mmCIF file of C-alpha atoms and ligand atoms in Angstrom:
data_model
loop_
_atom_site.group_PDB
_atom_site.id
_atom_site.type_symbol
_atom_site.label_atom_id
_atom_site.label_comp_id
_atom_site.label_asym_id
_atom_site.label_seq_id
_atom_site.Cartn_x
_atom_site.Cartn_y
_atom_site.Cartn_z
ATOM 1 C CA MET U 27 0.000 0.000 0.000
ATOM 2 C CA GLU U 28 1.557 3.292 -1.033
ATOM 3 C CA LEU U 29 -0.149 6.232 0.554
ATOM 4 C CA SER U 30 2.178 9.088 -0.120
ATOM 5 C CA ARG U 31 5.054 10.337 -2.174
ATOM 6 C CA ARG U 32 5.936 12.937 0.409
ATOM 7 C CA SER U 33 8.983 12.082 2.469
ATOM 8 C CA VAL U 34 9.882 13.611 5.833
ATOM 9 C CA PRO U 35 13.055 12.402 7.545
ATOM 10 C CA VAL U 36 13.239 12.119 11.324
ATOM 11 C CA ALA U 37 16.345 14.323 11.492
ATOM 12 C CA LYS U 38 18.548 16.216 9.069
ATOM 13 C CA PRO U 39 21.650 18.274 9.754
ATOM 14 C CA CYS U 40 21.616 21.850 8.482
ATOM 15 C CA PHE U 41 24.667 23.056 6.554
ATOM 16 C CA ASP U 42 25.124 26.070 4.312
ATOM 17 C CA ALA U 43 27.887 27.995 2.546
ATOM 18 C CA GLU U 44 29.636 28.763 5.835
ATOM 19 C CA GLU U 45 30.429 25.104 6.593
ATOM 20 C CA GLU U 46 31.653 24.745 3.003
ATOM 21 C CA ARG U 47 33.827 27.862 3.283
ATOM 22 C CA LEU U 48 35.469 26.843 6.561
ATOM 23 C CA LEU U 49 35.934 23.269 5.384
ATOM 24 C CA LEU U 50 37.613 24.446 2.195
ATOM 25 C CA GLU U 51 39.879 26.711 4.210
ATOM 26 C CA VAL U 52 41.087 23.712 6.216
ATOM 27 C CA LEU U 53 41.645 21.637 3.089
ATOM 28 C CA ARG U 54 43.640 24.456 1.534
ATOM 29 C CA SER U 55 45.690 24.911 4.710
ATOM 30 C CA ARG U 56 46.714 21.216 4.469
ATOM 31 C CA TRP U 57 46.386 20.891 8.268
ATOM 32 C CA VAL U 58 43.600 18.348 8.381
ATOM 33 C CA THR U 59 44.310 16.490 11.644
ATOM 34 C CA GLN U 60 43.815 17.903 15.171
ATOM 35 C CA GLY U 61 45.294 21.374 14.991
ATOM 36 C CA PRO U 62 44.410 25.096 15.088
ATOM 37 C CA ARG U 63 40.742 24.646 14.193
ATOM 38 C CA VAL U 64 40.217 22.102 16.963
ATOM 39 C CA GLU U 65 41.851 24.516 19.403
ATOM 40 C CA GLU U 66 39.539 27.325 18.263
ATOM 41 C CA PHE U 67 36.473 25.076 18.356
ATOM 42 C CA GLU U 68 37.305 24.068 21.936
ATOM 43 C CA ARG U 69 37.703 27.700 23.013
ATOM 44 C CA ARG U 70 34.469 28.850 21.396
ATOM 45 C CA PHE U 71 32.499 25.823 22.582
ATOM 46 C CA ALA U 72 33.648 26.396 26.167
ATOM 47 C CA GLU U 73 32.438 30.011 25.956
ATOM 48 C CA VAL U 74 29.039 28.978 24.605
ATOM 49 C CA VAL U 75 28.337 26.307 27.244
ATOM 50 C CA GLY U 76 29.975 28.222 30.102
ATOM 51 C CA ALA U 77 32.708 25.636 30.708
ATOM 52 C CA ARG U 78 36.215 26.414 32.006
ATOM 53 C CA HIS U 79 37.837 23.822 29.711
ATOM 54 C CA ALA U 80 36.692 21.939 26.635
ATOM 55 C CA VAL U 81 38.549 18.990 25.125
ATOM 56 C CA ALA U 82 37.459 17.765 21.688
ATOM 57 C CA VAL U 83 37.244 14.010 21.132
ATOM 58 C CA SER U 84 36.227 11.656 18.333
ATOM 59 C CA SER U 85 32.763 10.950 19.805
ATOM 60 C CA CYS U 86 30.750 11.237 22.983
ATOM 61 C CA THR U 87 31.240 7.504 23.578
ATOM 62 C CA THR U 88 35.038 7.819 23.540
ATOM 63 C CA GLY U 89 34.758 10.977 25.653
ATOM 64 C CA LEU U 90 32.638 9.302 28.339
ATOM 65 C CA PHE U 91 35.019 6.359 28.413
ATOM 66 C CA LEU U 92 37.979 8.737 28.710
ATOM 67 C CA ALA U 93 36.340 10.665 31.555
ATOM 68 C CA LEU U 94 35.708 7.471 33.546
ATOM 69 C CA HIS U 95 39.215 6.202 32.805
ATOM 70 C CA ALA U 96 40.809 9.506 33.858
ATOM 71 C CA LEU U 97 38.791 9.454 37.099
ATOM 72 C CA GLY U 98 40.394 6.091 37.861
ATOM 73 C CA ILE U 99 37.222 4.066 37.399
ATOM 74 C CA GLY U 100 37.931 0.534 36.182
ATOM 75 C CA ALA U 101 37.822 -3.165 36.962
ATOM 76 C CA GLY U 102 35.752 -4.089 40.019
ATOM 77 C CA ASP U 103 33.971 -0.717 40.128
ATOM 78 C CA GLU U 104 30.286 -0.053 39.558
ATOM 79 C CA VAL U 105 28.714 2.985 37.927
ATOM 80 C CA VAL U 106 25.024 3.821 38.355
ATOM 81 C CA VAL U 107 23.418 4.696 35.010
ATOM 82 C CA PRO U 108 19.922 4.765 33.523
ATOM 83 C CA SER U 109 19.127 1.773 31.355
ATOM 84 C CA LEU U 110 16.786 4.069 29.421
ATOM 85 C CA SER U 111 19.438 5.693 27.264
ATOM 86 C CA PHE U 112 21.234 5.132 24.020
ATOM 87 C CA ILE U 113 23.393 2.057 24.614
ATOM 88 C CA ALA U 114 26.564 4.182 24.427
ATOM 89 C CA SER U 115 26.014 5.347 28.049
ATOM 90 C CA ALA U 116 26.292 1.792 29.394
ATOM 91 C CA ASN U 117 28.921 0.764 26.835
ATOM 92 C CA ALA U 118 31.309 3.506 27.968
ATOM 93 C CA ILE U 119 31.215 2.055 31.496
ATOM 94 C CA LEU U 120 32.018 -1.431 30.225
ATOM 95 C CA HIS U 121 34.811 -0.070 28.015
ATOM 96 C CA ALA U 122 36.366 1.417 31.164
ATOM 97 C CA GLY U 123 36.376 -2.086 32.679
ATOM 98 C CA ALA U 124 33.658 -1.219 35.240
ATOM 99 C CA SER U 125 30.090 -2.556 35.506
ATOM 100 C CA PRO U 126 26.934 -0.564 34.827
ATOM 101 C CA VAL U 127 24.220 -0.754 37.486
ATOM 102 C CA PHE U 128 20.888 0.156 35.965
ATOM 103 C CA ALA U 129 18.464 2.385 37.848
ATOM 104 C CA ASP U 130 14.975 3.480 36.853
ATOM 105 C CA VAL U 131 13.820 6.828 35.457
ATOM 106 C CA GLU U 132 11.165 9.406 36.202
ATOM 107 C CA PRO U 133 8.193 8.692 33.925
ATOM 108 C CA ARG U 134 7.707 12.222 32.618
ATOM 109 C CA SER U 135 11.236 13.581 32.087
ATOM 110 C CA PHE U 136 12.674 10.150 31.174
ATOM 111 C CA ASN U 137 15.700 11.115 33.285
ATOM 112 C CA LEU U 138 17.341 9.046 36.021
ATOM 113 C CA ASP U 139 15.232 9.106 39.191
ATOM 114 C CA PRO U 140 17.468 10.366 42.056
ATOM 115 C CA GLU U 141 15.811 8.018 44.549
ATOM 116 C CA CYS U 142 16.318 4.997 42.291
ATOM 117 C CA ALA U 143 19.928 6.084 41.748
ATOM 118 C CA ALA U 144 20.458 6.313 45.523
ATOM 119 C CA ALA U 145 19.000 2.822 45.995
ATOM 120 C CA ALA U 146 21.376 1.468 43.346
ATOM 121 C CA ILE U 147 24.520 2.552 45.205
ATOM 122 C CA GLY U 148 26.455 -0.363 46.667
ATOM 123 C CA PRO U 149 29.870 -0.903 48.247
ATOM 124 C CA ARG U 150 31.584 -1.020 44.847
ATOM 125 C CA THR U 151 29.884 2.042 43.378
ATOM 126 C CA ARG U 152 32.372 4.731 42.314
ATOM 127 C CA ALA U 153 30.315 7.046 40.103
ATOM 128 C CA ILE U 154 26.933 8.083 38.779
ATOM 129 C CA LEU U 155 26.612 8.657 35.039
ATOM 130 C CA VAL U 156 23.679 11.025 34.751
ATOM 131 C CA VAL U 157 22.157 11.521 31.289
ATOM 132 C CA HIS U 158 20.395 14.708 30.147
ATOM 133 C CA GLN U 159 18.060 12.578 28.109
ATOM 134 C CA LEU U 160 17.181 13.888 24.647
ATOM 135 C CA GLY U 161 18.346 17.295 25.849
ATOM 136 C CA VAL U 162 16.071 17.528 28.915
ATOM 137 C CA PRO U 163 18.299 18.560 31.836
ATOM 138 C CA ALA U 164 18.424 16.069 34.691
ATOM 139 C CA ASP U 165 18.020 17.245 38.283
ATOM 140 C CA LEU U 166 21.733 18.037 38.702
ATOM 141 C CA ALA U 167 21.497 19.613 42.157
ATOM 142 C CA ARG U 168 20.085 16.392 43.612
ATOM 143 C CA PHE U 169 22.694 14.245 41.904
ATOM 144 C CA GLU U 170 25.497 16.561 43.044
ATOM 145 C CA LYS U 171 24.231 16.289 46.609
ATOM 146 C CA LEU U 172 23.901 12.512 46.369
ATOM 147 C CA ALA U 173 27.371 12.104 44.851
ATOM 148 C CA ALA U 174 28.944 14.364 47.494
ATOM 149 C CA GLU U 175 27.188 12.557 50.366
ATOM 150 C CA ARG U 176 28.249 9.130 49.121
ATOM 151 C CA GLY U 177 31.746 10.122 47.981
ATOM 152 C CA LEU U 178 31.086 9.340 44.318
ATOM 153 C CA ALA U 179 32.169 10.933 41.067
ATOM 154 C CA LEU U 180 29.419 12.449 38.951
ATOM 155 C CA VAL U 181 29.794 12.367 35.168
ATOM 156 C CA GLU U 182 27.298 14.056 32.850
ATOM 157 C CA ASP U 183 26.277 12.361 29.613
ATOM 158 C CA SER U 184 25.363 15.576 27.803
ATOM 159 C CA ALA U 185 25.417 13.919 24.365
ATOM 160 C CA CYS U 186 22.029 15.418 23.482
ATOM 161 C CA ALA U 187 22.093 18.590 25.553
ATOM 162 C CA VAL U 188 24.041 21.320 23.764
ATOM 163 C CA GLY U 189 22.147 24.583 24.289
ATOM 164 C CA SER U 190 19.837 23.182 26.981
ATOM 165 C CA ARG U 191 19.655 25.199 30.181
ATOM 166 C CA LEU U 192 19.000 24.383 33.808
ATOM 167 C CA ASN U 193 17.971 27.203 36.144
ATOM 168 C CA GLY U 194 19.229 29.710 33.590
ATOM 169 C CA ARG U 195 22.661 28.104 33.194
ATOM 170 C CA PRO U 196 23.777 26.101 30.165
ATOM 171 C CA ILE U 197 24.434 22.371 30.457
ATOM 172 C CA GLY U 198 28.222 22.180 30.473
ATOM 173 C CA SER U 199 28.748 24.887 33.089
ATOM 174 C CA SER U 200 28.512 22.678 36.188
ATOM 175 C CA GLN U 201 31.352 21.548 38.448
ATOM 176 C CA GLN U 202 31.335 18.066 36.886
ATOM 177 C CA VAL U 203 33.028 16.495 33.906
ATOM 178 C CA GLY U 204 30.639 15.923 31.030
ATOM 179 C CA CYS U 205 30.603 15.094 27.359
ATOM 180 C CA PHE U 206 28.594 16.273 24.331
ATOM 181 C CA SER U 207 28.018 14.557 20.964
ATOM 182 C CA PHE U 208 28.123 16.049 17.456
ATOM 183 C CA HIS U 209 26.657 13.009 15.715
ATOM 184 C CA ALA U 210 24.403 13.726 12.734
ATOM 185 C CA ARG U 211 21.194 13.466 14.769
ATOM 186 C CA LYS U 212 22.301 16.032 17.322
ATOM 187 C CA VAL U 213 21.568 19.772 17.375
ATOM 188 C CA LEU U 214 25.177 20.620 16.495
ATOM 189 C CA VAL U 215 26.717 18.330 13.900
ATOM 190 C CA THR U 216 30.288 17.605 12.813
ATOM 191 C CA GLY U 217 29.465 14.162 11.362
ATOM 192 C CA GLU U 218 31.066 12.301 14.243
ATOM 193 C CA GLY U 219 32.604 14.067 17.220
ATOM 194 C CA GLY U 220 32.347 14.932 20.867
ATOM 195 C CA MET U 221 33.435 17.501 23.444
ATOM 196 C CA LEU U 222 34.464 16.923 27.040
ATOM 197 C CA VAL U 223 34.002 19.807 29.468
ATOM 198 C CA THR U 224 35.405 20.228 32.951
ATOM 199 C CA PRO U 225 36.150 23.004 35.444
ATOM 200 C CA ASP U 226 39.356 21.186 36.502
ATOM 201 C CA PRO U 227 42.516 22.361 34.640
ATOM 202 C CA GLU U 228 44.548 19.293 35.600
ATOM 203 C CA LEU U 229 41.863 16.896 34.468
ATOM 204 C CA ALA U 230 41.542 18.850 31.199
ATOM 205 C CA ALA U 231 45.291 18.631 30.588
ATOM 206 C CA ARG U 232 45.254 14.888 31.238
ATOM 207 C CA LEU U 233 42.258 14.348 28.963
ATOM 208 C CA ARG U 234 44.118 16.262 26.219
ATOM 209 C CA ARG U 235 47.111 13.963 26.556
ATOM 210 C CA LEU U 236 45.064 10.790 26.791
ATOM 211 C CA ARG U 237 43.103 11.495 23.608
ATOM 212 C CA HIS U 238 46.429 11.822 21.764
ATOM 213 C CA GLN U 239 48.258 8.607 22.687
ATOM 214 C CA GLY U 240 49.318 10.062 26.045
ATOM 215 C CA MET U 241 51.745 12.432 24.291
ATOM 216 C CA SER U 242 53.208 15.134 26.537
ATOM 217 C CA VAL U 243 52.914 17.920 23.916
ATOM 218 C CA SER U 244 50.329 18.488 21.227
ATOM 219 C CA ASP U 245 51.201 18.643 17.528
ATOM 220 C CA LEU U 246 50.266 22.297 17.590
ATOM 221 C CA GLU U 247 52.627 23.106 20.474
ATOM 222 C CA ARG U 248 55.419 21.270 18.677
ATOM 223 C CA HIS U 249 54.651 23.131 15.477
ATOM 224 C CA ARG U 250 54.622 26.526 17.194
ATOM 225 C CA ALA U 251 57.761 25.961 19.289
ATOM 226 C CA GLU U 252 60.833 27.938 18.292
ATOM 227 C CA ARG U 253 63.142 25.116 19.348
ATOM 228 C CA PRO U 254 62.595 21.392 18.618
ATOM 229 C CA LEU U 255 60.241 19.903 21.218
ATOM 230 C CA ILE U 256 60.790 16.209 21.826
ATOM 231 C CA GLU U 257 57.665 14.597 23.229
ATOM 232 C CA SER U 258 57.396 11.864 25.836
ATOM 233 C CA TYR U 259 54.614 9.433 26.722
ATOM 234 C CA PRO U 260 54.113 9.311 30.478
ATOM 235 C CA GLU U 261 51.073 7.033 30.219
ATOM 236 C CA VAL U 262 49.306 4.916 27.648
ATOM 237 C CA GLY U 263 46.738 6.953 25.737
ATOM 238 C CA PHE U 264 44.344 6.513 22.846
ATOM 239 C CA ASN U 265 43.578 7.988 19.461
ATOM 240 C CA PHE U 266 40.349 9.837 20.197
ATOM 241 C CA ARG U 267 41.223 12.974 18.239
ATOM 242 C CA LEU U 268 38.792 15.184 16.348
ATOM 243 C CA SER U 269 40.132 16.482 13.020
ATOM 244 C CA ASP U 270 40.395 20.109 11.914
ATOM 245 C CA LEU U 271 37.954 19.234 9.116
ATOM 246 C CA GLN U 272 35.324 18.317 11.702
ATOM 247 C CA ALA U 273 36.191 21.315 13.887
ATOM 248 C CA ALA U 274 35.698 23.663 10.921
ATOM 249 C CA VAL U 275 32.160 22.330 10.499
ATOM 250 C CA GLY U 276 31.666 22.613 14.260
ATOM 251 C CA LEU U 277 32.707 26.272 14.264
ATOM 252 C CA ALA U 278 30.187 27.122 11.552
ATOM 253 C CA GLN U 279 27.499 25.180 13.419
ATOM 254 C CA LEU U 280 28.277 26.812 16.752
ATOM 255 C CA ALA U 281 27.658 30.282 15.309
ATOM 256 C CA LYS U 282 24.169 29.130 14.318
ATOM 257 C CA LEU U 283 23.297 27.477 17.629
ATOM 258 C CA PRO U 284 20.925 30.277 18.781
ATOM 259 C CA ALA U 285 19.010 30.028 15.487
ATOM 260 C CA PHE U 286 18.924 26.214 15.705
ATOM 261 C CA LEU U 287 17.506 26.381 19.229
ATOM 262 C CA ALA U 288 14.907 29.017 18.397
ATOM 263 C CA ARG U 289 13.629 27.014 15.431
ATOM 264 C CA ARG U 290 13.460 23.744 17.367
ATOM 265 C CA ARG U 291 11.611 25.404 20.234
ATOM 266 C CA LEU U 292 9.110 26.878 17.836
ATOM 267 C CA LEU U 293 8.527 23.516 16.149
ATOM 268 C CA ALA U 294 8.180 21.860 19.556
ATOM 269 C CA GLU U 295 5.569 24.404 20.540
ATOM 270 C CA ARG U 296 3.638 23.718 17.323
ATOM 271 C CA TYR U 297 3.741 19.971 18.071
ATOM 272 C CA ARG U 298 2.604 20.576 21.652
ATOM 273 C CA ALA U 299 -0.389 22.623 20.492
ATOM 274 C CA ALA U 300 -1.373 19.997 17.922
ATOM 275 C CA LEU U 301 -0.932 17.089 20.337
ATOM 276 C CA ALA U 302 -3.419 18.693 22.706
ATOM 277 C CA GLY U 303 -6.046 17.446 20.238
ATOM 278 C CA LEU U 304 -4.736 13.852 20.370
ATOM 279 C CA PRO U 305 -5.482 12.606 23.893
ATOM 280 C CA GLU U 306 -3.866 9.226 23.247
ATOM 281 C CA LEU U 307 -0.497 10.966 23.013
ATOM 282 C CA GLU U 308 1.564 12.478 25.798
ATOM 283 C CA ALA U 309 3.788 15.382 24.755
ATOM 284 C CA PRO U 310 7.303 15.740 26.227
ATOM 285 C CA TRP U 311 7.639 17.461 29.562
ATOM 286 C CA ALA U 312 10.112 20.134 30.581
ATOM 287 C CA PRO U 313 10.604 19.989 34.377
ATOM 288 C CA PRO U 314 10.446 23.388 36.141
ATOM 289 C CA GLY U 315 13.655 25.381 35.661
ATOM 290 C CA THR U 316 14.661 23.522 32.486
ATOM 291 C CA GLU U 317 14.895 24.804 28.920
ATOM 292 C CA PRO U 318 15.389 21.733 26.695
ATOM 293 C CA ASN U 319 16.975 22.100 23.262
ATOM 294 C CA PHE U 320 14.441 19.741 21.629
ATOM 295 C CA GLN U 321 17.158 17.703 20.026
ATOM 296 C CA SER U 322 14.424 15.099 19.605
ATOM 297 C CA TYR U 323 10.664 15.235 19.952
ATOM 298 C CA ILE U 324 9.484 12.244 21.962
ATOM 299 C CA VAL U 325 5.843 11.286 22.443
ATOM 300 C CA ARG U 326 4.308 8.522 24.501
ATOM 301 C CA ILE U 327 1.298 6.554 23.294
ATOM 302 C CA ARG U 328 -0.626 6.167 26.525
ATOM 303 C CA GLY U 329 -1.273 2.592 27.562
ATOM 304 C CA ALA U 330 0.338 1.162 24.413
ATOM 305 C CA ASP U 331 2.542 -1.898 24.203
ATOM 306 C CA ALA U 332 5.537 -2.097 21.861
ATOM 307 C CA GLU U 333 3.456 -3.800 19.186
ATOM 308 C CA ARG U 334 0.982 -0.933 19.045
ATOM 309 C CA ARG U 335 3.792 1.644 19.014
ATOM 310 C CA ASN U 336 5.600 -0.234 16.219
ATOM 311 C CA ARG U 337 2.388 -0.322 14.165
ATOM 312 C CA VAL U 338 2.108 3.452 14.469
ATOM 313 C CA ILE U 339 5.728 3.806 13.292
ATOM 314 C CA GLU U 340 4.922 1.531 10.354
ATOM 315 C CA GLN U 341 1.796 3.483 9.462
ATOM 316 C CA LEU U 342 3.779 6.715 9.555
ATOM 317 C CA GLN U 343 6.371 5.178 7.266
ATOM 318 C CA LEU U 344 3.649 4.235 4.768
ATOM 319 C CA ARG U 345 2.805 7.918 4.678
ATOM 320 C CA GLY U 346 6.432 8.868 4.063
ATOM 321 C CA VAL U 347 7.049 10.069 7.620
ATOM 322 C CA ALA U 348 10.152 8.679 9.291
ATOM 323 C CA SER U 349 9.935 8.126 13.035
ATOM 324 C CA ARG U 350 11.928 5.990 15.434
ATOM 325 C CA ARG U 351 11.258 4.115 18.630
ATOM 326 C CA GLY U 352 11.665 6.624 21.418
ATOM 327 C CA LEU U 353 14.260 5.449 23.923
ATOM 328 C CA MET U 354 15.854 2.079 24.326
ATOM 329 C CA ALA U 355 16.170 0.015 27.486
ATOM 330 C CA SER U 356 19.813 -1.077 27.548
ATOM 331 C CA HIS U 357 19.179 -3.889 30.038
ATOM 332 C CA LEU U 358 16.899 -5.640 27.537
ATOM 333 C CA GLU U 359 19.695 -5.913 24.982
ATOM 334 C CA PRO U 360 21.602 -9.209 24.994
ATOM 335 C CA CYS U 361 24.972 -7.517 25.585
ATOM 336 C CA HIS U 362 23.820 -5.891 28.860
ATOM 337 C CA GLN U 363 21.437 -8.509 30.188
ATOM 338 C CA ARG U 364 23.827 -9.639 32.891
ATOM 339 C CA ALA U 365 24.335 -6.180 34.381
ATOM 340 C CA ARG U 366 23.067 -5.551 37.915
ATOM 341 C CA ARG U 367 19.647 -3.894 38.137
ATOM 342 C CA ALA U 368 18.853 -1.766 41.099
ATOM 343 C CA ASP U 369 15.111 -2.297 40.798
ATOM 344 C CA ALA U 370 12.490 -3.661 38.437
ATOM 345 C CA LEU U 371 13.060 -0.828 35.916
ATOM 346 C CA ARG U 372 9.321 -0.629 35.451
ATOM 347 C CA GLU U 373 9.232 2.946 34.122
ATOM 348 C CA THR U 374 12.171 2.214 31.840
ATOM 349 C CA GLU U 375 10.408 -0.727 30.235
ATOM 350 C CA ARG U 376 7.135 1.177 29.941
ATOM 351 C CA ALA U 377 8.859 4.153 28.271
ATOM 352 C CA ALA U 378 10.869 1.902 25.952
ATOM 353 C CA ALA U 379 7.653 0.236 24.753
ATOM 354 C CA GLN U 380 5.424 3.297 24.477
ATOM 355 C CA THR U 381 7.526 6.112 23.031
ATOM 356 C CA LEU U 382 8.440 7.245 19.557
ATOM 357 C CA LEU U 383 10.372 10.151 18.062
ATOM 358 C CA LEU U 384 8.744 12.507 15.577
ATOM 359 C CA PRO U 385 10.660 14.457 12.930
ATOM 360 C CA ILE U 386 12.300 17.618 14.222
ATOM 361 C CA PHE U 387 15.165 19.481 12.580
ATOM 362 C CA HIS U 388 16.090 23.039 11.639
ATOM 363 C CA GLU U 389 14.784 22.946 8.080
ATOM 364 C CA LEU U 390 11.517 21.141 8.831
ATOM 365 C CA THR U 391 8.854 23.358 7.263
ATOM 366 C CA GLU U 392 5.540 24.152 8.915
ATOM 367 C CA SER U 393 3.807 22.488 5.995
ATOM 368 C CA ASP U 394 5.789 19.261 6.450
ATOM 369 C CA GLN U 395 5.191 19.396 10.182
ATOM 370 C CA ASP U 396 1.444 19.738 9.600
ATOM 371 C CA TYR U 397 1.697 16.734 7.314
ATOM 372 C CA VAL U 398 3.459 14.774 10.093
ATOM 373 C CA ILE U 399 0.670 15.679 12.507
ATOM 374 C CA ASP U 400 -2.070 14.675 10.035
ATOM 375 C CA SER U 401 -0.202 11.441 9.341
ATOM 376 C CA LEU U 402 0.097 10.758 13.035
ATOM 377 C CA ARG U 403 -3.633 11.197 13.513
ATOM 378 C CA ALA U 404 -4.268 8.776 10.660
ATOM 379 C CA ALA U 405 -1.638 6.331 11.928
ATOM 380 C CA LEU U 406 -3.239 6.201 15.356
ATOM 381 C CA ASP U 407 -6.631 5.460 13.804
ATOM 382 C CA ALA U 408 -5.397 2.920 11.238
HETATM 383 C C1 PLP W 2 22.573 9.714 25.660
HETATM 384 C C2 PLP W 2 23.654 9.427 24.670
HETATM 385 N N1 PLP W 2 24.884 9.145 25.119
HETATM 386 C C3 PLP W 2 25.900 8.905 24.264
HETATM 387 C C4 PLP W 2 25.716 8.941 22.902
HETATM 388 C C5 PLP W 2 26.861 8.608 22.006
HETATM 389 O O1 PLP W 2 27.287 9.687 21.222
HETATM 390 P P1 PLP W 2 28.328 9.446 20.044
HETATM 391 O O2 PLP W 2 27.576 8.891 18.884
HETATM 392 O O3 PLP W 2 28.900 10.802 19.763
HETATM 393 O O4 PLP W 2 29.363 8.514 20.541
HETATM 394 C C6 PLP W 2 24.455 9.243 22.388
HETATM 395 C C7 PLP W 2 24.233 9.283 20.936
HETATM 396 O O5 PLP W 2 23.157 9.222 20.431
HETATM 397 C C8 PLP W 2 23.391 9.484 23.293
HETATM 398 O O6 PLP W 2 22.150 9.762 22.863
#
């Protein structure tokens, strides 16, 4: 059955002549690996998110791993994390040699529930990995208090949260180490890429070395030095570098962040108004004091099971509208089934079965959005 020739993707990065110009500049400079553009991108990104230090990395997954590794978290340690997250959150913990302990989420924000996180802490727990899910800020103050009381590290998975604000302050400006993603489905896109942020200068310096094979000086420092600089390798590092090609795209994107956020918020508001007429659907919720970036637009089909949700996704697809299941439950995946669960993860499993993501991106037109909404109405009734 073909219902439509119209085609609306679920996400689409927005590039224009500025990305092309900056990218060409890098190509012409011949410095295509981590160099001056990465340094500039780090400086500008730190300013935008209110961080003291920013360290560019190849992805948010490698960045989260590096943060845990640099904090000394490894074999025998446990890290409390929501199961309801992209699998990268839990994977980063395993990569560090530690074990994820899954705790449940709040049903409306889809963020880690502080009480469930507290109940998940055991004698081997060393850290909490809190996720600002889909760009909705988690209740940082409560997690900071919990971590301080229990002597734990707190790491922010801010993969989705560039431009989101909590009590007027941008995500990235806290006293914790955190990491952002620039994957193609994020608000700010460099293709692949990530950015660690931290207020701690020593941690930042170590993260810089570790992403570059543990080398004591950067290529840029060596290049700029008046005398030959011979590097050393005090510890074993990794290749988690971002390239100047990616940083050039990131710089162009960063300048457009306010416009990206304004457009997404407007589209989210249009969805919210339309969804008020579809009582079967629950629109996303912004907890008091939060300003989400609407990286994604998640809706819950009330009372649905996964089969019903999947049928709606299929019906949307028949109408040319791409959607995706909303959030995954990592503990239900074979590779994480043996991880410790702090509780029954009831809200996690409910959210994983009932949610889906609707198209939202900078260049989504009002007309296409109206078409998505009409298609959704039809899909629910089909
Ligand atoms: C919550 C969360 N954490 C981590 C990641 C991983 O980001 P990256 O693809 O940059 O490694 C993602 C990506 O979607 C994510 O949504």
